[in-house]
Every structure is written in C-alpha cells, then in structure tokens.
Amino acid sequence: MKLSTRGRYGVRLMFDLALNGGNGPVSLKDIAARQEISEKYLSNLIPPLRSSGLINSVRGSQGGYVLGKDAREITLKDILLVLEGPMHLVECAGQPEVCNRSTDCLIRDVWSEVGTRMLDALESFTLASIAEKQKQREEVPSYSI
Amino acid sequence: MKLSTRGRYGVRLMFDLALNGGNGPVSLKDIAARQEISEKYLSNLIPPLRSSGLINSVRGSQGGYVLGKDAREITLKDILLVLEGPMHLVECAGQPEVCNRSTDCLIRDVWSEVGTRMLDALESFTLASIAEKQKQREEVPSYSI
DNA sequence: ATAAATTCCCACTAAATTGATGGGAATTGT
DNA sequence: ACAATTCCCATCAATTTAGTGGGAATTTAT
Ligand code: SF4
Ligand code: SF4
C-alpha cells in the first residue's frame, strides 16, 4: 500500500510547475534541480501528463512546460490517476469479471468503499491549495534569536 | 496503490474465521477450500496474525484457528497493519529522516492526511459488521420466477 | 548559418517486491 | 500406532518498479 515513486515524483513535478510556472515555460532541467530528482526519470512521467492535458509543452530552446489548466482545477487525484492508472485497491472493484466470486462477495464492496474514500481525500487537494499553504508557511517569520 | 494479495487473502481468511468459527477451531484446510486459496499460501499469513493476537491456534488433530478476540473488535485496519506493515502512503510520513526535505515539505503533510483518512475508513469496518451484512444478503429471498 | 537548449520518443537493464511452493519436525485427538 | 494438523525452515518464479541510454526533432539566440 505504498505510493510508487512514479506518483510521488509526478506530484512534486506538478507542484513545482504550480509554484514556478508564472513566467513562461519551466524546463525539466530546472525542475529536476530544484526537486533533486533525476531529470531522466522525470522525463518518463511527461508523456502521460501531457496527453491527459494536465501540462502543455513548449519545444526548443527556452522551452519547457506549463500547467494545462488553472492550478485550482488540478487535484492530486487527477495527477495520480494519470500516473498510476485506475487506483482501485483491488482489481475486482473495477473489473468484476476477474474473480468468479465477485457477485456475492461483500468484501469487494468494502474495498470499493475504502477506495472511494481515499480518492475523495485526494480530490480535496488542489495544486493551488497546497501552494497557498506553502506560501503561508514561508511568510511566517521564524523569530530569529 | 493496489492492495497486495497478502492483505486481500488475509482479510478473507479472517472473515472466514468470523463466519465459521462458532464451533471450535477451524482448520486452514477448510478455509482454503471455502475461499479457494492455496492452503500453502495462507499458511504464510498465520505467524503474524497469531503473534499479534488476532487469532489463536490449536495444534494437533482436530486443531485449527479461532479469532483472538470478539469479531466486533477486529477491524480491517488491524488486519492490514499486521499483514502489510505500517501503511503509510510514503515512507517519510512515518520516518521523516528518510528525506532531507521532510521538514519543509508540505506534500508530506498531504500524504499523511490522505493516509489517515484511508486508515479511518478501514477502521470503520469490523469483521462483525461485514459478517452481518453478509447474513442479511443471504436472508433476502430472491423471488424466484 | 551555426550552435545551444530543450522536448520527444525509442528501448533496455537492474533492483526490489510479491506470489507461490516444498519438505519435514512437533503436537494432539482417535 | 495413526492421521490430522499446526509450525517453521527455506527457496524459486513472476511481476512490478526504478533507473539509464542514445539520438532525432524543434526552436531560440548569436
Ligand atoms: S474474493 Fe471478493 S474481494 Fe477478492 S477478488 Fe474476488 S470479488 Fe474481489
Ligand atoms: S519530498 Fe516531501 S513527500 Fe517526498 S519523500 Fe521528501 S518529505 Fe516526503
């Protein structure tokens, strides 16, 4: 039940874009440097993010990436669904046919319910809401002695 | 973000015990037959369940397993924590020291929050509550034509 | 024009986790 | 004695995840 690095890094990539994407496209190189993640690895996450419309790209020198829509409209659920696929806790939740017990199985209902609650939690966070908290934290003066 | 078979099978094992454990110990062989899971595989799940007190065992002929406490007091969270270890979505949630960014990382707070909500959902299901629903379903006459 | 920066797309290898099985000793009821 | 059963060791196979490589295409800057 751990989130893979794919999902974790992907969220950090998107969050970095939300924070630093104000003035034109941001290059992967910059993101990788700030987040201390291999640029090569991050590049694997780009195609799905792009094809799902969560980011747009600008090719060529001085190119990079920008958010595909307003940061207030991008939730963690959106990002993770794109990078990790349908996040059912169990396969039978999405595809009953994988198990011949599925019609009578109550435990299946339970997994579905828990999965729904998890997705709801993920959906309640937007890039904008996280970024806002981040700024608040940075504003607070840390009364130096 | 999928639950491993270890956790899924473990829950079914425990659920089977809750349903059929009324009259003395239930053998693994029986559970494996009813649940259509390899007895050998299930036997791997026993030691942690036993050492955590979720089940008790009776050795020898006519032996088997019984729930370690009342089915109303065993939640899915209990079972999964024992079988899957601490279910943090990210390692840094439980061990901040694994990442040098953890002190300032807001995303970490997010993962912790989502993880908590998931565990809360799991905690809201007890073996007894699931078993009750199962019985209700079986009682409902399926108006045969 | 040329060079530099950058996305883009292919594929491949290595590492870690998970799933599944095997064999035999110890215990207990019949 | 015998059969049923837990118990504990260990090993192998399959799958998934993490991480790397190389080079073509595109655009800006000089
Ligand atoms: S036994 Fe139930 S929960 Fe498990 S795979 Fe089958 S339908 Fe799903
Ligand atoms: S970057 Fe943040 S979320 Fe990721 S491991 Fe470090 S502290 Fe945790």
PDB file of N, CA and C and ligand atoms in Angstrom, chain A residues 8 12 35, chain B residues 90 92-93 96 98-103 105-108 111, ligand 2:
ATOM      1  N   ARG A   8       4.681   9.824  -6.587  1.00  0.00           N
ATOM      2  CA  ARG A   8       5.222  10.857  -5.695  1.00  0.00           C
ATOM      3  C   ARG A   8       5.978  11.909  -6.487  1.00  0.00           C
ATOM      4  N   ARG A  12       5.289  16.020  -7.250  1.00  0.00           N
ATOM      5  CA  ARG A  12       6.268  17.082  -6.982  1.00  0.00           C
ATOM      6  C   ARG A  12       6.555  17.872  -8.251  1.00  0.00           C
ATOM      7  N   GLN A  35      13.993  19.980  -7.392  1.00  0.00           N
ATOM      8  CA  GLN A  35      13.406  18.851  -6.660  1.00  0.00           C
ATOM      9  C   GLN A  35      14.421  17.753  -6.366  1.00  0.00           C
TER      10      GLN A  35
ATOM     11  N   VAL B  90       3.649   7.068   2.018  1.00  0.00           N
ATOM     12  CA  VAL B  90       5.045   7.386   1.723  1.00  0.00           C
ATOM     13  C   VAL B  90       5.876   7.119   2.968  1.00  0.00           C
ATOM     14  N   CYS B  92       8.316   8.723   4.241  1.00  0.00           N
ATOM     15  CA  CYS B  92       8.654   9.892   5.048  1.00  0.00           C
ATOM     16  C   CYS B  92       7.559  10.240   6.049  1.00  0.00           C
ATOM     17  N   ALA B  93       6.350   9.725   5.836  1.00  0.00           N
ATOM     18  CA  ALA B  93       5.269  10.027   6.773  1.00  0.00           C
ATOM     19  C   ALA B  93       5.590   9.440   8.144  1.00  0.00           C
ATOM     20  N   PRO B  96      10.525  10.643   9.007  1.00  0.00           N
ATOM     21  CA  PRO B  96      10.918  11.886   8.346  1.00  0.00           C
ATOM     22  C   PRO B  96      12.377  11.872   7.902  1.00  0.00           C
ATOM     23  N   VAL B  98      14.087   9.822   6.298  1.00  0.00           N
ATOM     24  CA  VAL B  98      14.459   9.228   5.018  1.00  0.00           C
ATOM     25  C   VAL B  98      14.585  10.270   3.915  1.00  0.00           C
ATOM     26  N   CYS B  99      14.121  11.479   4.166  1.00  0.00           N
ATOM     27  CA  CYS B  99      14.217  12.517   3.135  1.00  0.00           C
ATOM     28  C   CYS B  99      14.674  13.821   3.757  1.00  0.00           C
ATOM     29  N   ASN B 100      15.674  14.420   3.169  1.00  0.00           N
ATOM     30  CA  ASN B 100      16.218  15.640   3.758  1.00  0.00           C
ATOM     31  C   ASN B 100      15.324  16.858   3.537  1.00  0.00           C
ATOM     32  N   ARG B 101      14.227  16.660   2.821  1.00  0.00           N
ATOM     33  CA  ARG B 101      13.329  17.782   2.602  1.00  0.00           C
ATOM     34  C   ARG B 101      12.158  17.766   3.569  1.00  0.00           C
ATOM     35  N   SER B 102      12.094  16.731   4.359  1.00  0.00           N
ATOM     36  CA  SER B 102      10.859  16.490   5.105  1.00  0.00           C
ATOM     37  C   SER B 102      10.444  17.639   6.020  1.00  0.00           C
ATOM     38  N   THR B 103      11.392  18.391   6.545  1.00  0.00           N
ATOM     39  CA  THR B 103      10.967  19.444   7.475  1.00  0.00           C
ATOM     40  C   THR B 103      10.137  20.523   6.793  1.00  0.00           C
ATOM     41  N   CYS B 105       8.627  20.105   3.691  1.00  0.00           N
ATOM     42  CA  CYS B 105       7.816  19.594   2.590  1.00  0.00           C
ATOM     43  C   CYS B 105       6.340  19.549   2.944  1.00  0.00           C
ATOM     44  N   LEU B 106       5.562  20.337   2.230  1.00  0.00           N
ATOM     45  CA  LEU B 106       4.135  20.362   2.503  1.00  0.00           C
ATOM     46  C   LEU B 106       3.445  19.142   1.909  1.00  0.00           C
ATOM     47  N   ILE B 107       3.997  18.641   0.821  1.00  0.00           N
ATOM     48  CA  ILE B 107       3.373  17.493   0.191  1.00  0.00           C
ATOM     49  C   ILE B 107       3.353  16.313   1.160  1.00  0.00           C
ATOM     50  N   ARG B 108       4.352  16.278   1.977  1.00  0.00           N
ATOM     51  CA  ARG B 108       4.398  15.235   3.003  1.00  0.00           C
ATOM     52  C   ARG B 108       3.164  15.304   3.910  1.00  0.00           C
ATOM     53  N   TRP B 111       0.280  13.710   2.078  1.00  0.00           N
ATOM     54  CA  TRP B 111       0.266  12.240   2.085  1.00  0.00           C
ATOM     55  C   TRP B 111      -0.158  11.705   3.456  1.00  0.00           C
TER      56      TRP B 111
HETATM   57  S1  SF4 E   2       9.928  15.244  -0.876  1.00  0.00           S
HETATM   58 FE1  SF4 E   2       8.388  15.511   0.737  1.00  0.00          FE
HETATM   59  S2  SF4 E   2       6.876  13.915   0.350  1.00  0.00           S
HETATM   60 FE2  SF4 E   2       8.677  13.354  -0.850  1.00  0.00          FE
HETATM   61  S3  SF4 E   2       9.840  11.978   0.498  1.00  0.00           S
HETATM   62 FE3  SF4 E   2      10.647  14.050   0.859  1.00  0.00          FE
HETATM   63  S4  SF4 E   2       9.433  14.825   2.588  1.00  0.00           S
HETATM   64 FE4  SF4 E   2       8.349  13.057   1.799  1.00  0.00          FE
END
